[in-house]
CSV table of C-alpha atoms in Angstrom, one decimal:
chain,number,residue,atom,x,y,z
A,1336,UNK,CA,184.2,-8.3,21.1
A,1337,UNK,CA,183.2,-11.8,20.9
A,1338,UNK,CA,181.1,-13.2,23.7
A,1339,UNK,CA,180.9,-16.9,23.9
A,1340,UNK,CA,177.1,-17.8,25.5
A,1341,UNK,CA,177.8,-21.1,27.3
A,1342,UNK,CA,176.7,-23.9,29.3
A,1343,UNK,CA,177.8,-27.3,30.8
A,1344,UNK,CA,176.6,-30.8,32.1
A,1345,UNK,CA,178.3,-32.6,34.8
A,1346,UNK,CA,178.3,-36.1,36.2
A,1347,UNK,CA,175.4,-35.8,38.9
A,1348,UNK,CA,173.6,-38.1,41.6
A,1349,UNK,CA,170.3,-38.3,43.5
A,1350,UNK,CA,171.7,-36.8,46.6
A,1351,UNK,CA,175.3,-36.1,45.9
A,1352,UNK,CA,177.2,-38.7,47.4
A,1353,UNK,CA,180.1,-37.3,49.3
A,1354,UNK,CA,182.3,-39.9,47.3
A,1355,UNK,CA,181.5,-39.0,44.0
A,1356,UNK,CA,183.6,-36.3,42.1
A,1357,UNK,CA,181.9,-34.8,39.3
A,1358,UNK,CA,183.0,-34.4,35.7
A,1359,UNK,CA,182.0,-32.5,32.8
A,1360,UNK,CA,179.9,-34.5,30.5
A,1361,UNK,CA,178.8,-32.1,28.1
A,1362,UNK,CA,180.0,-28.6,27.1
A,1363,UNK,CA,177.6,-26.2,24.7
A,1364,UNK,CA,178.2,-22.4,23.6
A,1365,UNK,CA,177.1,-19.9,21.1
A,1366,UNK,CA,179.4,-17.4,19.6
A,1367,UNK,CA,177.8,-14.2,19.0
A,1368,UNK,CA,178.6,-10.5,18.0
A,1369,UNK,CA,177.4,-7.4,20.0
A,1370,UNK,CA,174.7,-7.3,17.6
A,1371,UNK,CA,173.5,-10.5,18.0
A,1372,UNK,CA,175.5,-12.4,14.8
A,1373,UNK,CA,175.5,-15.7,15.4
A,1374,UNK,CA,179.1,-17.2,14.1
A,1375,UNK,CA,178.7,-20.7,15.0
A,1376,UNK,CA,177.6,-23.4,17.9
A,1377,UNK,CA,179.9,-25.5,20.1
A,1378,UNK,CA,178.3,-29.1,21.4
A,1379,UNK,CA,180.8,-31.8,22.3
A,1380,UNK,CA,180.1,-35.1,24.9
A,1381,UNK,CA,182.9,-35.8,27.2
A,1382,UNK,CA,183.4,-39.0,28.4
A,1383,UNK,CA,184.2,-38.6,32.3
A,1384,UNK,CA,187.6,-40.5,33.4
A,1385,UNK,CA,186.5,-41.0,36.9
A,1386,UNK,CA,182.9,-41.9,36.9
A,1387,UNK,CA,182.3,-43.0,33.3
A,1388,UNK,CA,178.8,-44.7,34.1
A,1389,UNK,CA,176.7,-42.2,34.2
A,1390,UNK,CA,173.5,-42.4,37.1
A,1391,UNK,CA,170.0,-42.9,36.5
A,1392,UNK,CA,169.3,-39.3,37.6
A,1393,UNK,CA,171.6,-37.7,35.8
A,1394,UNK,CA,170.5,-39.6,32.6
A,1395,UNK,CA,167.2,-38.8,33.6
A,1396,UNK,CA,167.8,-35.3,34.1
A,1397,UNK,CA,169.7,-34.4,30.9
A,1398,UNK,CA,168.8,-36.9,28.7
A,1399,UNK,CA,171.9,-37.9,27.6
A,1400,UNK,CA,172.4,-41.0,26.7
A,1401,UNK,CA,174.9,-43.8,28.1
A,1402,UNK,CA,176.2,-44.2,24.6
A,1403,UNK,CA,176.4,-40.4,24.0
A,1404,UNK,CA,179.4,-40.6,26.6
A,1405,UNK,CA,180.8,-44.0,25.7
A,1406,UNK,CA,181.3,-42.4,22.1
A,1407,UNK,CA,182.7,-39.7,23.3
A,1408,UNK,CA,186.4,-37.9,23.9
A,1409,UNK,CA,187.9,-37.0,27.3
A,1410,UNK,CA,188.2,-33.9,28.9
A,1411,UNK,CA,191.1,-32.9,28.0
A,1412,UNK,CA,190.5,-33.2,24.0
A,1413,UNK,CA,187.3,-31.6,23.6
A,1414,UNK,CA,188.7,-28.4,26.2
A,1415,UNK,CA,191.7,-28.1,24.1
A,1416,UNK,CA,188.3,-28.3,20.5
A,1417,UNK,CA,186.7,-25.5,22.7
A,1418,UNK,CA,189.5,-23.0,23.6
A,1419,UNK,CA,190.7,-23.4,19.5
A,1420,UNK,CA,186.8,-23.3,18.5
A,1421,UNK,CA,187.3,-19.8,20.5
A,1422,UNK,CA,190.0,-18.6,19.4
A,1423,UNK,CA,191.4,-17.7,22.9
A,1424,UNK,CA,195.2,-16.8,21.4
A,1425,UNK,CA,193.6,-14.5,18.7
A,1426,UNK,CA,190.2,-13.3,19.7
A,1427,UNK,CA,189.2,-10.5,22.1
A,1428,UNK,CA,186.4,-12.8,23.7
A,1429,UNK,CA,184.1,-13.0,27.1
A,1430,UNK,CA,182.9,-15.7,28.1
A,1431,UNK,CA,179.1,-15.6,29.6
A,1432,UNK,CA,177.3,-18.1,31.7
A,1433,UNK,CA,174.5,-18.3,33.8
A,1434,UNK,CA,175.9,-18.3,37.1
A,1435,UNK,CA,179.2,-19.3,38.3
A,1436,UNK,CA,179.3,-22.9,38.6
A,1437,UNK,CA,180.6,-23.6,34.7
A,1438,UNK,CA,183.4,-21.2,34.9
A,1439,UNK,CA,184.2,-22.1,38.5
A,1440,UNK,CA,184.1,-26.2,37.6
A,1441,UNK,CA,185.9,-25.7,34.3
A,1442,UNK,CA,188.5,-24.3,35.5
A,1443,UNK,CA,189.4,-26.6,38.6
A,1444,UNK,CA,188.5,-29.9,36.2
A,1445,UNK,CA,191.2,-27.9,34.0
A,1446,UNK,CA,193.4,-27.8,36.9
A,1447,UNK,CA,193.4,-31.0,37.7
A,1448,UNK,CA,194.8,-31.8,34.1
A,1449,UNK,CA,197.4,-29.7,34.7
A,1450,UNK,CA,195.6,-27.3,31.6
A,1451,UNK,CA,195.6,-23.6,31.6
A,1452,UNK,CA,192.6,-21.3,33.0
A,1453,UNK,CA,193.8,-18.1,32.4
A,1454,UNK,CA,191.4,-18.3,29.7
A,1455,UNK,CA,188.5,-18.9,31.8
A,1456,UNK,CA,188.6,-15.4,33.9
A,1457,UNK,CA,186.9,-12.9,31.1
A,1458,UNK,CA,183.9,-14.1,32.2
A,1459,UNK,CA,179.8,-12.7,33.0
A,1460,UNK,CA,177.6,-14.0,35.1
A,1461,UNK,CA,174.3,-13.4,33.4
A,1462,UNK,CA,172.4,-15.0,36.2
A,1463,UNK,CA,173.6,-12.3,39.0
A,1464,UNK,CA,173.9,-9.5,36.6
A,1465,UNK,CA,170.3,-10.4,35.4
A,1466,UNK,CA,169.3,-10.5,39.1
A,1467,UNK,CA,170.7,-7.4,39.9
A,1468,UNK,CA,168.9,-5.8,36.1
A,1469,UNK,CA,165.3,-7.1,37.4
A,1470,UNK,CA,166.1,-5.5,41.2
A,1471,UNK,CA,165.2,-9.2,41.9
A,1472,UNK,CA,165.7,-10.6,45.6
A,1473,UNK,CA,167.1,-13.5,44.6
A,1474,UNK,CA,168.3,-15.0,41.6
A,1475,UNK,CA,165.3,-17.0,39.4
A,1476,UNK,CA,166.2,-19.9,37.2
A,1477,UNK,CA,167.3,-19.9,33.2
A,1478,UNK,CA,163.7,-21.0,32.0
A,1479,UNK,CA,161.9,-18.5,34.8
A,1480,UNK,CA,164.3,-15.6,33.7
A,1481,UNK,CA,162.9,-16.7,29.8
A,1482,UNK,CA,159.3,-16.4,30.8
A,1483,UNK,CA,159.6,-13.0,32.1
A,1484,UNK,CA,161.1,-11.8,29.1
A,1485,UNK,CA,158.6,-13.4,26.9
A,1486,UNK,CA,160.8,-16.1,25.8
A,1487,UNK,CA,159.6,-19.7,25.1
A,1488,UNK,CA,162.4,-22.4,26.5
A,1489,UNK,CA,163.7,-24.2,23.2
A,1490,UNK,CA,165.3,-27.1,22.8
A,1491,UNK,CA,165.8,-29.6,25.9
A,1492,UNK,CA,166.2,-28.4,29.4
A,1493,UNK,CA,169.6,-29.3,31.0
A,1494,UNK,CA,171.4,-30.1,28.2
A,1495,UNK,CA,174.0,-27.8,27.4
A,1496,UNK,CA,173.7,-26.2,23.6
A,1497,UNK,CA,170.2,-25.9,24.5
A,1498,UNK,CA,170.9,-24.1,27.5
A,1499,UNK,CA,173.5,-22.2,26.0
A,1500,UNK,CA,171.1,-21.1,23.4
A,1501,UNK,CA,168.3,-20.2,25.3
A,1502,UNK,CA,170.5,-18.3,27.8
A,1503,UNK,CA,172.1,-16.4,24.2
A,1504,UNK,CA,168.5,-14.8,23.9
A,1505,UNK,CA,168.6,-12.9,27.1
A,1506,UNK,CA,172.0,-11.9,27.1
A,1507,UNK,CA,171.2,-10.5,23.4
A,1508,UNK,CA,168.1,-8.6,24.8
A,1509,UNK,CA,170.5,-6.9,27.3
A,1510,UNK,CA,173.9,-6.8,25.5
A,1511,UNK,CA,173.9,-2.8,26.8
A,1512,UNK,CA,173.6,-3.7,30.5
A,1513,UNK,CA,176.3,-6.6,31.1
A,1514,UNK,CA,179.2,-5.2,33.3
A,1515,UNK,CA,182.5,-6.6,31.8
């Protein structure tokens, strides 16, 4: 089993206007073995086809730059790099994020290309499984959940390979306990 450790970015505004539809801007994943081999690092900028200016805020928050995006391919491109970068015809795969929102928003952005999410469904959520592991009462955030295992955040927060690769460490530590 391969297990694809994975994060993503999305358009975002102060507030959330009720208008605004949001779009992946940035997709990051590790591929790992069950003993904790890392065989490579996905990181790929989408340029968002319906809100291609990205906010202050959400520059602010990720740090990715305006010229990051312009640069960048569309949505459909860089999903079609990642499913190949998987392997998804080939490889027996799961796909592991922390908490539902980038499975759940991949696969209706995918939708709404007309692109297939089959692929999406072998999927983990670390965050509720990790939860669940720590008899927590609710769900902490990624950086939180590093501190308690003794983890230092690396990289930079909300930004997706970082994310992706910090989020790799814990489900490594606990590769025994996920429930596929």
């Amino acid at each position: 089993m391969i297990y694809i450790v994975y994060d993503i970015e999305a358009t975002c505004w102060k507030g959330s206007p009720p208008s605004m539809i949001q779009e992946t801007i940035e997709i990051g994943a590790v591929k790992c073995t069950y003993f904790g081999e890392n065989l490579g690092e996905f990181s790929r900028f989408i340029k968002p086809k319906y809100n291609p200016e990205l906010s202050l805020f959400c520059r602010q928050l990720t740090k990715i730059e305006q010229h990051n995006i312009d640069r960048a391919n569309g949505f459909e491109s860089v999903i079609y790099d990642f499913m190949d970068w998987i392997d998804i015809y080939n490889e027996n795969y799961m796909l592991c994020s922390w908490g539902d929102f980038d499975r759940i928003h991949l696969t209706s952005e995918s939708e709404s290309y007309d692109l297939e999410t089959d692929w999406l469904q072998q999927h983990i959520n670390v965050k509720s499984q990790y939860r669940d592991l720590r008899k927590m009462d609710r769900a902490k955030g990624l950086s939180k959940a590093l501190s308690l295992e003794g983890f230092e955040f690396t990289g930079t927060p909300h930004r997706a390979i970082s994310d992706a690769q910090n989020l790799a460490k814990i489900f490594l530590k606990h590769v025994d306990m996920w429930q596929v």
